[in-house]
PDB file of C-alpha atoms in Angstrom:
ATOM      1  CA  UNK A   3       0.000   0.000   0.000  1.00  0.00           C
ATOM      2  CA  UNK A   4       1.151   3.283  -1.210  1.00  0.00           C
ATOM      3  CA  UNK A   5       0.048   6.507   1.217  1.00  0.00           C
ATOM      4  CA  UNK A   6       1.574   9.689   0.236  1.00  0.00           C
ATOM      5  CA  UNK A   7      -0.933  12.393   1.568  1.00  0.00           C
ATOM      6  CA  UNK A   8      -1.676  13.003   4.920  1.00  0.00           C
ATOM      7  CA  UNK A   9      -4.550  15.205   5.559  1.00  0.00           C
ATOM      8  CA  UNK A  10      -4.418  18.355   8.148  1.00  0.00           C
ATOM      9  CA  UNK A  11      -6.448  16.826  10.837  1.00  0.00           C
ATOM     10  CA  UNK A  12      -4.346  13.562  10.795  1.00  0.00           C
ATOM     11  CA  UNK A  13      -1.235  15.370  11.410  1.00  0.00           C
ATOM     12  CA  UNK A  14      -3.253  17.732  13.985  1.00  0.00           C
ATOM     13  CA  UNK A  15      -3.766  14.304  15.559  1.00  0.00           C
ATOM     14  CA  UNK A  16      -0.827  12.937  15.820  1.00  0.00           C
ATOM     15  CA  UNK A  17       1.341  16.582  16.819  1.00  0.00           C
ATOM     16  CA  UNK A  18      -1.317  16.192  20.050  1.00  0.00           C
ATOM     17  CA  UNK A  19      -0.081  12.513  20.100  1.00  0.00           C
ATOM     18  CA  UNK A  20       3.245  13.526  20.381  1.00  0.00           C
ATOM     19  CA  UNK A  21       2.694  16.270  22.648  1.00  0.00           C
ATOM     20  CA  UNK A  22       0.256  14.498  25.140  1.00  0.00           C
ATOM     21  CA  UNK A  23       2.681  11.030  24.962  1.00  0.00           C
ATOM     22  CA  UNK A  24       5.893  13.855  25.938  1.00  0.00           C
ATOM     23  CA  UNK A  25       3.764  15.249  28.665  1.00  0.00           C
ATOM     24  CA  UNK A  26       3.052  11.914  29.894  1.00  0.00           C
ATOM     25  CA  UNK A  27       6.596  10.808  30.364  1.00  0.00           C
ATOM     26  CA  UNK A  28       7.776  13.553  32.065  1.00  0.00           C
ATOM     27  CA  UNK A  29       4.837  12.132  34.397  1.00  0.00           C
ATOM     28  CA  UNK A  30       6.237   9.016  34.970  1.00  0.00           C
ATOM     29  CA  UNK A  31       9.560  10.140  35.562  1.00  0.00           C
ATOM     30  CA  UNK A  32       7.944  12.641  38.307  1.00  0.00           C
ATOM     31  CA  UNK A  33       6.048   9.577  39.817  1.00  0.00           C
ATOM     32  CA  UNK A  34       8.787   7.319  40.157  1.00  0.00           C
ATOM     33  CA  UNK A  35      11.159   9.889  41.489  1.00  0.00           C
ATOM     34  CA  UNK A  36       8.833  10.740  43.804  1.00  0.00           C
ATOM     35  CA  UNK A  37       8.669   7.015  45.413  1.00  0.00           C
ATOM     36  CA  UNK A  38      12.132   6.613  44.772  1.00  0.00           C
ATOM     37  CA  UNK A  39      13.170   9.829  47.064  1.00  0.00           C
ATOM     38  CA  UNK A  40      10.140   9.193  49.950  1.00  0.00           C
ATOM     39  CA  UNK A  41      10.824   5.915  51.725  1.00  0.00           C
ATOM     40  CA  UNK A  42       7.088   5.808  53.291  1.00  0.00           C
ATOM     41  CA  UNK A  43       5.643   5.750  50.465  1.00  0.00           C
ATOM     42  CA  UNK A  44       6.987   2.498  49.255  1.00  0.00           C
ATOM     43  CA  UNK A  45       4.627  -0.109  50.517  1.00  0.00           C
ATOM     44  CA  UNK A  46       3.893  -3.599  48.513  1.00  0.00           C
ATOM     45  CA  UNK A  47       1.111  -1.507  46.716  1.00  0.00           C
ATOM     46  CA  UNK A  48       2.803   1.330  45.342  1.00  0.00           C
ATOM     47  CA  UNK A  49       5.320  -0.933  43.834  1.00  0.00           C
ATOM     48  CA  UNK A  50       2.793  -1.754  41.569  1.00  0.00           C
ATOM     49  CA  UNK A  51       1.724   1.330  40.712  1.00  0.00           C
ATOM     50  CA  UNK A  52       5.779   1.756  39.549  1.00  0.00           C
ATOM     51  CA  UNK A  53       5.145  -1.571  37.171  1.00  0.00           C
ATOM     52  CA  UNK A  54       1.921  -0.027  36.028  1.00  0.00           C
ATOM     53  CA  UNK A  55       4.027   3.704  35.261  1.00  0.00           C
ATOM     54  CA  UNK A  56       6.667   1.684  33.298  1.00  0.00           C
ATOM     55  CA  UNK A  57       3.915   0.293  31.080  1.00  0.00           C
ATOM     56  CA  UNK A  58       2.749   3.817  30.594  1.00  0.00           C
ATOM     57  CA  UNK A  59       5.999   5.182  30.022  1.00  0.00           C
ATOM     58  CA  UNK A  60       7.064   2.184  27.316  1.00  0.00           C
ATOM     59  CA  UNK A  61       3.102   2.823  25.591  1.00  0.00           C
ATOM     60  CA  UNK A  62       3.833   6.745  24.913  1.00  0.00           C
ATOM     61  CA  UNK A  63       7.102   5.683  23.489  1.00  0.00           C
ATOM     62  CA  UNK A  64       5.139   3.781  21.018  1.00  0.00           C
ATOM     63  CA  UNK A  65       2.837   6.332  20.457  1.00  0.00           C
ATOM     64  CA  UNK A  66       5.285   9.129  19.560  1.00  0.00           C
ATOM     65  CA  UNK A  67       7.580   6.226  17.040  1.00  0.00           C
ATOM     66  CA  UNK A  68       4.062   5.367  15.691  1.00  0.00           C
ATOM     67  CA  UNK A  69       2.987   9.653  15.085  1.00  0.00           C
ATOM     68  CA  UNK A  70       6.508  10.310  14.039  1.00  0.00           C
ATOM     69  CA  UNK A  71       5.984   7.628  11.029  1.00  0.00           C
ATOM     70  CA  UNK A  72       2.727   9.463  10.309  1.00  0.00           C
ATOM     71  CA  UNK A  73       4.131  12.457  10.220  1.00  0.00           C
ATOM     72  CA  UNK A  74       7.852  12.775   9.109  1.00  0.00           C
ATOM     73  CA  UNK A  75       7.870   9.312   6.824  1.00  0.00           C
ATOM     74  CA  UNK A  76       4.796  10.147   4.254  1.00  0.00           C
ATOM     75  CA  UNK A  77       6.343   8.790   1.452  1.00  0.00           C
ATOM     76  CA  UNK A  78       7.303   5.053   2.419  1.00  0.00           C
ATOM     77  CA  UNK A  79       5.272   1.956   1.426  1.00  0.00           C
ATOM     78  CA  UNK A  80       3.961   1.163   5.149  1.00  0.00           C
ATOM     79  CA  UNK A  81       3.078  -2.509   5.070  1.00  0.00           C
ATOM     80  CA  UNK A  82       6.994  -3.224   4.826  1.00  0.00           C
ATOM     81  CA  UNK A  83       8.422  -0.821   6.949  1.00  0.00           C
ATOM     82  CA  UNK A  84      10.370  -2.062   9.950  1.00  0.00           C
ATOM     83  CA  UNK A  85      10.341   1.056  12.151  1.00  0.00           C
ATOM     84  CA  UNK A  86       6.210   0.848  11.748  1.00  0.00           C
ATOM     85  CA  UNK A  87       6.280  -2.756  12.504  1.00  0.00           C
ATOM     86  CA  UNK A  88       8.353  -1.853  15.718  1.00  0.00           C
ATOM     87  CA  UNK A  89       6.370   0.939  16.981  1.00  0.00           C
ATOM     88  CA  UNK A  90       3.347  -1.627  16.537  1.00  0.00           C
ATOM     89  CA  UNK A  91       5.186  -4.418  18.576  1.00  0.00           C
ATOM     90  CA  UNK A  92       6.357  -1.715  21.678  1.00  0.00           C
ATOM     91  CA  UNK A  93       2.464  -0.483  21.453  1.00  0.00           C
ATOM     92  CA  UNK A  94       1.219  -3.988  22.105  1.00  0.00           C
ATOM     93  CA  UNK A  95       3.240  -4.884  24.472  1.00  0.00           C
ATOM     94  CA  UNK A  96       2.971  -1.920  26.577  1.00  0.00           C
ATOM     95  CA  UNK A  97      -0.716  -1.694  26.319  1.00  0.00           C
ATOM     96  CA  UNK A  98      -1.437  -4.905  27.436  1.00  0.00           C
ATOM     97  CA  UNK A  99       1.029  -4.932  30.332  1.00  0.00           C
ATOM     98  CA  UNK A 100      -1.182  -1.355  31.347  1.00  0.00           C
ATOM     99  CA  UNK A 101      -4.666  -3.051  31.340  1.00  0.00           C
ATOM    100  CA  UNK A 102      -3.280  -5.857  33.276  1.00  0.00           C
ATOM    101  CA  UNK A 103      -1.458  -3.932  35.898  1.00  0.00           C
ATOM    102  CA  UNK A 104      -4.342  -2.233  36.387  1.00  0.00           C
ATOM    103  CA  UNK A 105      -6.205  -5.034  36.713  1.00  0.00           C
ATOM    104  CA  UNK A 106      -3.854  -6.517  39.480  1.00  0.00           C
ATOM    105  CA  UNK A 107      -3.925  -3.356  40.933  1.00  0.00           C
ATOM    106  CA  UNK A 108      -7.649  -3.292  41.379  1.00  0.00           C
ATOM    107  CA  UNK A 109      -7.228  -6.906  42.520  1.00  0.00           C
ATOM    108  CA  UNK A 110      -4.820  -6.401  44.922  1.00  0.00           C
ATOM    109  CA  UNK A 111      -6.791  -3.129  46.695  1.00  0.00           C
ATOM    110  CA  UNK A 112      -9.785  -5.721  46.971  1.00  0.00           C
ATOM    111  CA  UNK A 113      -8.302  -8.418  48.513  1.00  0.00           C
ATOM    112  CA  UNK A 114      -6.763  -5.595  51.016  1.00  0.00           C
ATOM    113  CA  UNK A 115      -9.732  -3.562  51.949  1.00  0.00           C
ATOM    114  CA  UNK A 116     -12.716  -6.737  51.136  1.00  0.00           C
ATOM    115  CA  UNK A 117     -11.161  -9.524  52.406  1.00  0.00           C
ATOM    116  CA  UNK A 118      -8.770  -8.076  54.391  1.00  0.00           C
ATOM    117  CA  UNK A 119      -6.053 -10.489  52.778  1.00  0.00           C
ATOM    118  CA  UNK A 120      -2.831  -8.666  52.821  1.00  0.00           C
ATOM    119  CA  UNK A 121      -0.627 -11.316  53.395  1.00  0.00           C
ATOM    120  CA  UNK A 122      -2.505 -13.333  50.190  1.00  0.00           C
ATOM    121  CA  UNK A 123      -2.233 -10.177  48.296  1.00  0.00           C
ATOM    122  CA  UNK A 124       1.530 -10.179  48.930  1.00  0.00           C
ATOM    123  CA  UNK A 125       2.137 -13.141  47.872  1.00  0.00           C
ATOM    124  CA  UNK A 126       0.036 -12.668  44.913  1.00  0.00           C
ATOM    125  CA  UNK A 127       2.967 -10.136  43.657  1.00  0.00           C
ATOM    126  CA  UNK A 128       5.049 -12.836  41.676  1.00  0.00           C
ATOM    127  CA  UNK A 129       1.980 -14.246  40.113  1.00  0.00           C
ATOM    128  CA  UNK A 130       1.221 -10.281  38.761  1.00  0.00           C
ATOM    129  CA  UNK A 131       4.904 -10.049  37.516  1.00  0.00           C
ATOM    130  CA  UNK A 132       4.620 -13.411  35.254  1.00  0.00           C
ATOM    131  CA  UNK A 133       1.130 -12.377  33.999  1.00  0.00           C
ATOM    132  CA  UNK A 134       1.635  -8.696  33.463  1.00  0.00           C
ATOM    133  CA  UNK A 135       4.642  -9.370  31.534  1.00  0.00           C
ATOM    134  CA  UNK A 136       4.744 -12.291  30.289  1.00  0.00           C
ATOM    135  CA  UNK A 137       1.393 -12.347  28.687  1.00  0.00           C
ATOM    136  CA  UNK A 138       1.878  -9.278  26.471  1.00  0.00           C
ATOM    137  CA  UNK A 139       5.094 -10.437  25.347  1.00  0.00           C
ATOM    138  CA  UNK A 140       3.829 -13.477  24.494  1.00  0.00           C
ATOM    139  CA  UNK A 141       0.692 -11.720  22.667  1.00  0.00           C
ATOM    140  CA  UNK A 142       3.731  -9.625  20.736  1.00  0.00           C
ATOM    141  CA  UNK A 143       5.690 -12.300  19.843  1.00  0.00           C
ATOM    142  CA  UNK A 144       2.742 -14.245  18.332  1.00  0.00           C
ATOM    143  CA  UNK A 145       1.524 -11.148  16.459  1.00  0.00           C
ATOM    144  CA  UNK A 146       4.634 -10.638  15.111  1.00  0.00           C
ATOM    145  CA  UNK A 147       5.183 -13.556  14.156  1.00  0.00           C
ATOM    146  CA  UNK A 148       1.696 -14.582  12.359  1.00  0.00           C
ATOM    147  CA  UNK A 149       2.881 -11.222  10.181  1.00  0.00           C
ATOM    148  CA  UNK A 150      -0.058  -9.193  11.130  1.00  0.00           C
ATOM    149  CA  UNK A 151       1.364  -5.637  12.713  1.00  0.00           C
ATOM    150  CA  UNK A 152       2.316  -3.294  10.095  1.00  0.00           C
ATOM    151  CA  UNK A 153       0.065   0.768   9.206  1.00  0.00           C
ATOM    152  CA  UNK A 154      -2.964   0.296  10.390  1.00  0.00           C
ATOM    153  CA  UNK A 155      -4.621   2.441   7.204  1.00  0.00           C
ATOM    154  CA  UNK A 156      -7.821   1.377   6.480  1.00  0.00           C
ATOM    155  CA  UNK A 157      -9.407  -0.128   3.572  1.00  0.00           C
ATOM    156  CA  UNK A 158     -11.981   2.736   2.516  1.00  0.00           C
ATOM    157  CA  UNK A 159     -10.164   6.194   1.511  1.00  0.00           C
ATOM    158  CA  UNK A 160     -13.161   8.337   3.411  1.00  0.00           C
ATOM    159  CA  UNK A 161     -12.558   6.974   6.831  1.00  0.00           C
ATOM    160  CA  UNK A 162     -12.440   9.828   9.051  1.00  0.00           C
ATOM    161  CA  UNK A 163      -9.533   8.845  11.155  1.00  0.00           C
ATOM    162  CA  UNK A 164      -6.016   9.009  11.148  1.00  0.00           C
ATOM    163  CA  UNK A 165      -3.584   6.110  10.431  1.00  0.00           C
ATOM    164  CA  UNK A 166      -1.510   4.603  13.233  1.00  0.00           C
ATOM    165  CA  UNK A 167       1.375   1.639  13.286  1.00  0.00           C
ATOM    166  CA  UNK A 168      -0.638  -1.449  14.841  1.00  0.00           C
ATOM    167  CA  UNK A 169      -2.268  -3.891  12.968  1.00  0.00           C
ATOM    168  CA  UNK A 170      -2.523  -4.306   8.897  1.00  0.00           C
ATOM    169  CA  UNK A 171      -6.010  -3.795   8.231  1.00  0.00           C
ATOM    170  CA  UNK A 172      -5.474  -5.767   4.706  1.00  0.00           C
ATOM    171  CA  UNK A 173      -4.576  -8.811   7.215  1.00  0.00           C
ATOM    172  CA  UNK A 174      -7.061 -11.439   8.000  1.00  0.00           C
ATOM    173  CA  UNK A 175      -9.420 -11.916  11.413  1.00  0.00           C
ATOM    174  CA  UNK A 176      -8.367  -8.131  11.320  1.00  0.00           C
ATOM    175  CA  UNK A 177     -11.264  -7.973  14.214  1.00  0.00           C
ATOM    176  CA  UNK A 178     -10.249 -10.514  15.998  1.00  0.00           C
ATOM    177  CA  UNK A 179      -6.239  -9.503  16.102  1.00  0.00           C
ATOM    178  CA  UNK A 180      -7.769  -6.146  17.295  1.00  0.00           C
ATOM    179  CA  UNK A 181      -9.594  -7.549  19.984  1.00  0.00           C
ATOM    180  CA  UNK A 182      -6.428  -9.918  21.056  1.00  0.00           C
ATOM    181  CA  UNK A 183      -3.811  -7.532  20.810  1.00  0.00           C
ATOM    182  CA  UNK A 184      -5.102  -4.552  22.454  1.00  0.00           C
ATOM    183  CA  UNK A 185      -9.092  -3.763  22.056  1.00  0.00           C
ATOM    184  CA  UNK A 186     -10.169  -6.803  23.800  1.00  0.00           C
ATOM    185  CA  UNK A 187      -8.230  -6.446  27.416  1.00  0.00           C
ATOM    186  CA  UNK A 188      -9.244  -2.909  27.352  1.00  0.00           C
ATOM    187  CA  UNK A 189     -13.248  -3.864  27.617  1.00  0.00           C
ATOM    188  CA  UNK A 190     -12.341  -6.718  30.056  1.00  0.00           C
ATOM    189  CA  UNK A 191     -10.610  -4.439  32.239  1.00  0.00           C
ATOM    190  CA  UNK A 192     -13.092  -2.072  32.028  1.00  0.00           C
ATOM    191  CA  UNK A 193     -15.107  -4.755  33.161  1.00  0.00           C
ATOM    192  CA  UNK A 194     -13.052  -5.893  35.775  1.00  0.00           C
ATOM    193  CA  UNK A 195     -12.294  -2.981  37.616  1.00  0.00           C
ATOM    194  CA  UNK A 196     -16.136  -1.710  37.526  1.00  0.00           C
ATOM    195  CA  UNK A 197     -16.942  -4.975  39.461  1.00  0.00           C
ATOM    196  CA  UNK A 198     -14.178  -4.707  41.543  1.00  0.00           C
ATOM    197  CA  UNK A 199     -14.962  -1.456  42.589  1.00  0.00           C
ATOM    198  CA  UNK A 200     -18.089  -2.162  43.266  1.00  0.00           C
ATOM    199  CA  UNK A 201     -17.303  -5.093  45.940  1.00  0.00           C
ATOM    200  CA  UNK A 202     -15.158  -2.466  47.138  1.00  0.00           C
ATOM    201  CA  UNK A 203     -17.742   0.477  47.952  1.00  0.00           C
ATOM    202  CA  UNK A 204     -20.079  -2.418  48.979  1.00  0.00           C
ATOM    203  CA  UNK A 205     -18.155  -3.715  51.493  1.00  0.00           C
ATOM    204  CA  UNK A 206     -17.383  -0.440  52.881  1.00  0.00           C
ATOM    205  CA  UNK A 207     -20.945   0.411  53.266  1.00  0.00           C
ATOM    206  CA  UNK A 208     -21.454  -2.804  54.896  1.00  0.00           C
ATOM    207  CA  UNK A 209     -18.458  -1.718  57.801  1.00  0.00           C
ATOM    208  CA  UNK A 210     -20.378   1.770  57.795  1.00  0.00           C
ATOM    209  CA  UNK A 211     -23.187   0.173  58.675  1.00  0.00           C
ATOM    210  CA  UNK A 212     -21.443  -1.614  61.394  1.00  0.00           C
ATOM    211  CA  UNK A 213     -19.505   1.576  62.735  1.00  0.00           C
ATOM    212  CA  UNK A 214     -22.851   2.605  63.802  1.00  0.00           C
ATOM    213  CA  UNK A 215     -24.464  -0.442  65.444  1.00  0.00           C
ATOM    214  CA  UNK A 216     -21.230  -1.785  67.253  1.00  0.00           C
ATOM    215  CA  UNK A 217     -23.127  -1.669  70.717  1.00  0.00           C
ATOM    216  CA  UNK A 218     -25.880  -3.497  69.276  1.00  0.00           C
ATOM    217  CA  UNK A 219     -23.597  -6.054  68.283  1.00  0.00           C
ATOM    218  CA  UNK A 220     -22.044  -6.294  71.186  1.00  0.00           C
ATOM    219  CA  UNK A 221     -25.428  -6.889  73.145  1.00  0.00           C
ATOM    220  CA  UNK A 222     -26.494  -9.556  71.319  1.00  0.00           C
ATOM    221  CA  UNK A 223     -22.909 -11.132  71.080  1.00  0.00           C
ATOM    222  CA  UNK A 224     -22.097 -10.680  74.855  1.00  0.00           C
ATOM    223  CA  UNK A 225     -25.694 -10.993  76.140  1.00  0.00           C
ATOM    224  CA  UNK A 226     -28.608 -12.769  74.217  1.00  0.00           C
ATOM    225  CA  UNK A 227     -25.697 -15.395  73.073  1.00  0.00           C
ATOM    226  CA  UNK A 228     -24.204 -16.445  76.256  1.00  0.00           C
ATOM    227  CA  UNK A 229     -25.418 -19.013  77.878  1.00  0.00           C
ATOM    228  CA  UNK A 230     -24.561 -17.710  81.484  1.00  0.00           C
ATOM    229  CA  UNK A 231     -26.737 -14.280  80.785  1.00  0.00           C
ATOM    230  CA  UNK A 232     -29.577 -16.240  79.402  1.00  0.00           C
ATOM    231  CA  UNK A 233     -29.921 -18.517  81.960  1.00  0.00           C
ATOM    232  CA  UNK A 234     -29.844 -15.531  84.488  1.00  0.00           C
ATOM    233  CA  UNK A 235     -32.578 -13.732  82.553  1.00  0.00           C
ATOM    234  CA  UNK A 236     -34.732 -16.765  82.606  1.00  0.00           C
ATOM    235  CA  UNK A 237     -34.468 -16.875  86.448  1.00  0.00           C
ATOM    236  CA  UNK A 238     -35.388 -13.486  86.429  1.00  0.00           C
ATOM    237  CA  UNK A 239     -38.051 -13.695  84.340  1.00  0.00           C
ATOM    238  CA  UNK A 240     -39.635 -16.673  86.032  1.00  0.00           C
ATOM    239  CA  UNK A 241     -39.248 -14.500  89.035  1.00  0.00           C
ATOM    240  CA  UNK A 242     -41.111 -11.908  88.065  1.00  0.00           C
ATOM    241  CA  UNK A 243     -44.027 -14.318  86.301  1.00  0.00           C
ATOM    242  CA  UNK A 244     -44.548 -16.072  89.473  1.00  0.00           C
ATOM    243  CA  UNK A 245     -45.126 -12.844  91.852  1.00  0.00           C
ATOM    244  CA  UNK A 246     -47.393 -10.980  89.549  1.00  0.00           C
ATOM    245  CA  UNK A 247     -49.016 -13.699  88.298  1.00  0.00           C
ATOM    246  CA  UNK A 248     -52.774 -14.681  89.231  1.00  0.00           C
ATOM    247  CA  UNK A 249     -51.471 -18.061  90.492  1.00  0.00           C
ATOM    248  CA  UNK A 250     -49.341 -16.503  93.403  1.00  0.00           C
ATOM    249  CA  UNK A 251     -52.003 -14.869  94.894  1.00  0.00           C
ATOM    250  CA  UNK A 252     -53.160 -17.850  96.481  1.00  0.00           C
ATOM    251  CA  UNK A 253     -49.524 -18.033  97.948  1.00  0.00           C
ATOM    252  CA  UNK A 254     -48.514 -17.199 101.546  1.00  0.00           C
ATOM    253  CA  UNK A 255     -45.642 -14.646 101.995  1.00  0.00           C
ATOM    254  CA  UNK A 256     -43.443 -17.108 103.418  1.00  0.00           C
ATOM    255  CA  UNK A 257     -43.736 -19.317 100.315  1.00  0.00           C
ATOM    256  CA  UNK A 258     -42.988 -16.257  97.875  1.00  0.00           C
ATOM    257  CA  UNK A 259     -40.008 -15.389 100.120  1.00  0.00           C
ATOM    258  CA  UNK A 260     -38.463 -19.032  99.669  1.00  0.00           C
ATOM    259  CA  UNK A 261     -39.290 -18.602  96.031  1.00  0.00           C
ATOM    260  CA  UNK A 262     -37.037 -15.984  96.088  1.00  0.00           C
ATOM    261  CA  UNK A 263     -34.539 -17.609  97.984  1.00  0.00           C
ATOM    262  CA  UNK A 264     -34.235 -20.375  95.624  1.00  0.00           C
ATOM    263  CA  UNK A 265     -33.787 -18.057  92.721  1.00  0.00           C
ATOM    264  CA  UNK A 266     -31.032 -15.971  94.498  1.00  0.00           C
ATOM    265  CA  UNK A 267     -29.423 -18.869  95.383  1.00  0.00           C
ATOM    266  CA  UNK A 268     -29.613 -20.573  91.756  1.00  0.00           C
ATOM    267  CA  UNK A 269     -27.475 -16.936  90.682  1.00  0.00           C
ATOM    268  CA  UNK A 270     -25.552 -16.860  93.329  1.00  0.00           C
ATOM    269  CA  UNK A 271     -24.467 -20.855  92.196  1.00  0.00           C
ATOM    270  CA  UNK A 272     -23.784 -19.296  88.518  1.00  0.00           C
ATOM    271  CA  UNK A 273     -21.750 -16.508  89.332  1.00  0.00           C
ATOM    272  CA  UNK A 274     -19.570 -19.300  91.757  1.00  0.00           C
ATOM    273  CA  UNK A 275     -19.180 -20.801  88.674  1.00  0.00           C
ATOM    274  CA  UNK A 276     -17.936 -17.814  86.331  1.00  0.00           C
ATOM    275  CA  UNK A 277     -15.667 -17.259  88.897  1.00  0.00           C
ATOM    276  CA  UNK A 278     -14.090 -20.566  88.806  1.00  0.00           C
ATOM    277  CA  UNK A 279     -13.763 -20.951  85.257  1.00  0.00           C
ATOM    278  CA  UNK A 280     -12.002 -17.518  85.288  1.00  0.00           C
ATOM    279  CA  UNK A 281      -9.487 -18.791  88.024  1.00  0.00           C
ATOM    280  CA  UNK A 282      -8.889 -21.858  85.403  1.00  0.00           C
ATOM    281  CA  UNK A 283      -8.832 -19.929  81.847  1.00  0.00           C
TER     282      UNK A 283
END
């Protein structure tokens, strides 16, 4: 394929390509110097953030190979030329490796704050580091080697969009090499961290919840379940039944008084008990 015109707006496009992917670098440089230079602020979950800034960083470097192509290179034959083909490899890798990280990411913040699982989210650190990137590399390498990266110019001359270095559109299951080499982790980790983040707020408005009605809790943990505290309340309660009931008015005050007795002494056998099995805990 033979492209020798580039119209205004697709080298409008790809200067803000250039400048946005420049700005962005300078961004990643400022975050990791910044957790580089404060020692509190490297915990277990910033360090991915760093592996999620160098996937960033390696993406824009793509981006401004891929605009400079567009833009300074107008007269080459694009399906065959290698700096295209390597902008497209260095964009696929680095995008995938970015929606994965943040997929772990989002992972790793759930297990922390919904199943309070730091240790298991630790340990899931090594298992991020093959996925994240050895699965894009893998994707790359595969791509590359089915001959299916190359300017990504499309088929019909009216398309209103500019052309990029990714994948041929003459190639074949163009769709589906869209979907596997970038298109198709984006939506999933769309998906992902939208359900993620849901359990998330969920299970903080479930602790909210809880904030509020700790001494409710707490009575029917410490109270209605023990066995002790029922016991005593059912004593008491029986008490109570028996003197203002209809069938202890036939009842002489000395037989109410040793219905008391019985019931204080029932307690008082209770509490000796408590006592002991505190002396033997």
């Amino acid at each position: 394929m033979k492209f020798t015109f580039l119209h205004t707006i697709d080298k409008a496009y790809a200067g803000i390509a250039i400048v946005m992917s420049t700005l962005s670098i300078l961004s990643c440089f400022i975050i990791i110097a910044v957790l580089i230079s404060c020692k509190s602020l490297r915990t277990n979950g910033r360090t991915l953030l760093i592996c999620l800034t160098v996937a960033n960083f390696v993406s824009c470097v793509g981006s401004i190979v891929a605009a400079g192509v567009s833009v300074f290179t107008p007269e080459l034959t694009w399906s065959n030329f290698p700096v295209c083909a390597a902008a497209s490899a260095i964009s696929i890798v680095s995008n995938v490796c970015a929606y994965l990280w943040t997929c772990a990411i989002s992972l790793y913040v759930y297990l922390c704050i919904s199943w309070k699982k730091d240790v298991l989210a630790d340990k899931l650190r090594g298992v991020f580091h093959l996925v994240c990137w050895g699965f894009p590399v893998a994707v790359m390498v595969i791509a590359t080697a089915s001959d299916v990266i190359g300017f990504n110019f499309g088929k019909a001359k009216v398309e209103r969009r500019p052309p990029w270095c990714w994948i041929d559109r003459e190639t074949e299951k163009f769709e589906m090499w869209e979907l596997v080499t970038g298109l198709g982790w984006r939506i999933a980790t769309i998906i992902i961290c939208t359900a993620l983040y849901s359990f998330v707020q969920f299970s903080l408005s479930v602790q909210v919840i809880g904030d509020h009605s700790q001494a409710l809790v707490n009575v029917i943990l410490l109270c209605f379940l023990s066995k002790d505290v029922r016991t005593k309340l059912n004593i008491k309660c029986q008490s109570i039944r028996h003197l203002f009931s209809k069938k202890t008015s036939g009842l002489r005050p000395l037989e109410l008084e040793e219905l008391r007795s019985d019931s204080n002494q029932l307690m008082d056998e209770i509490e000796l008990n408590e006592e002991q099995d505190q002396v033997q805990g």
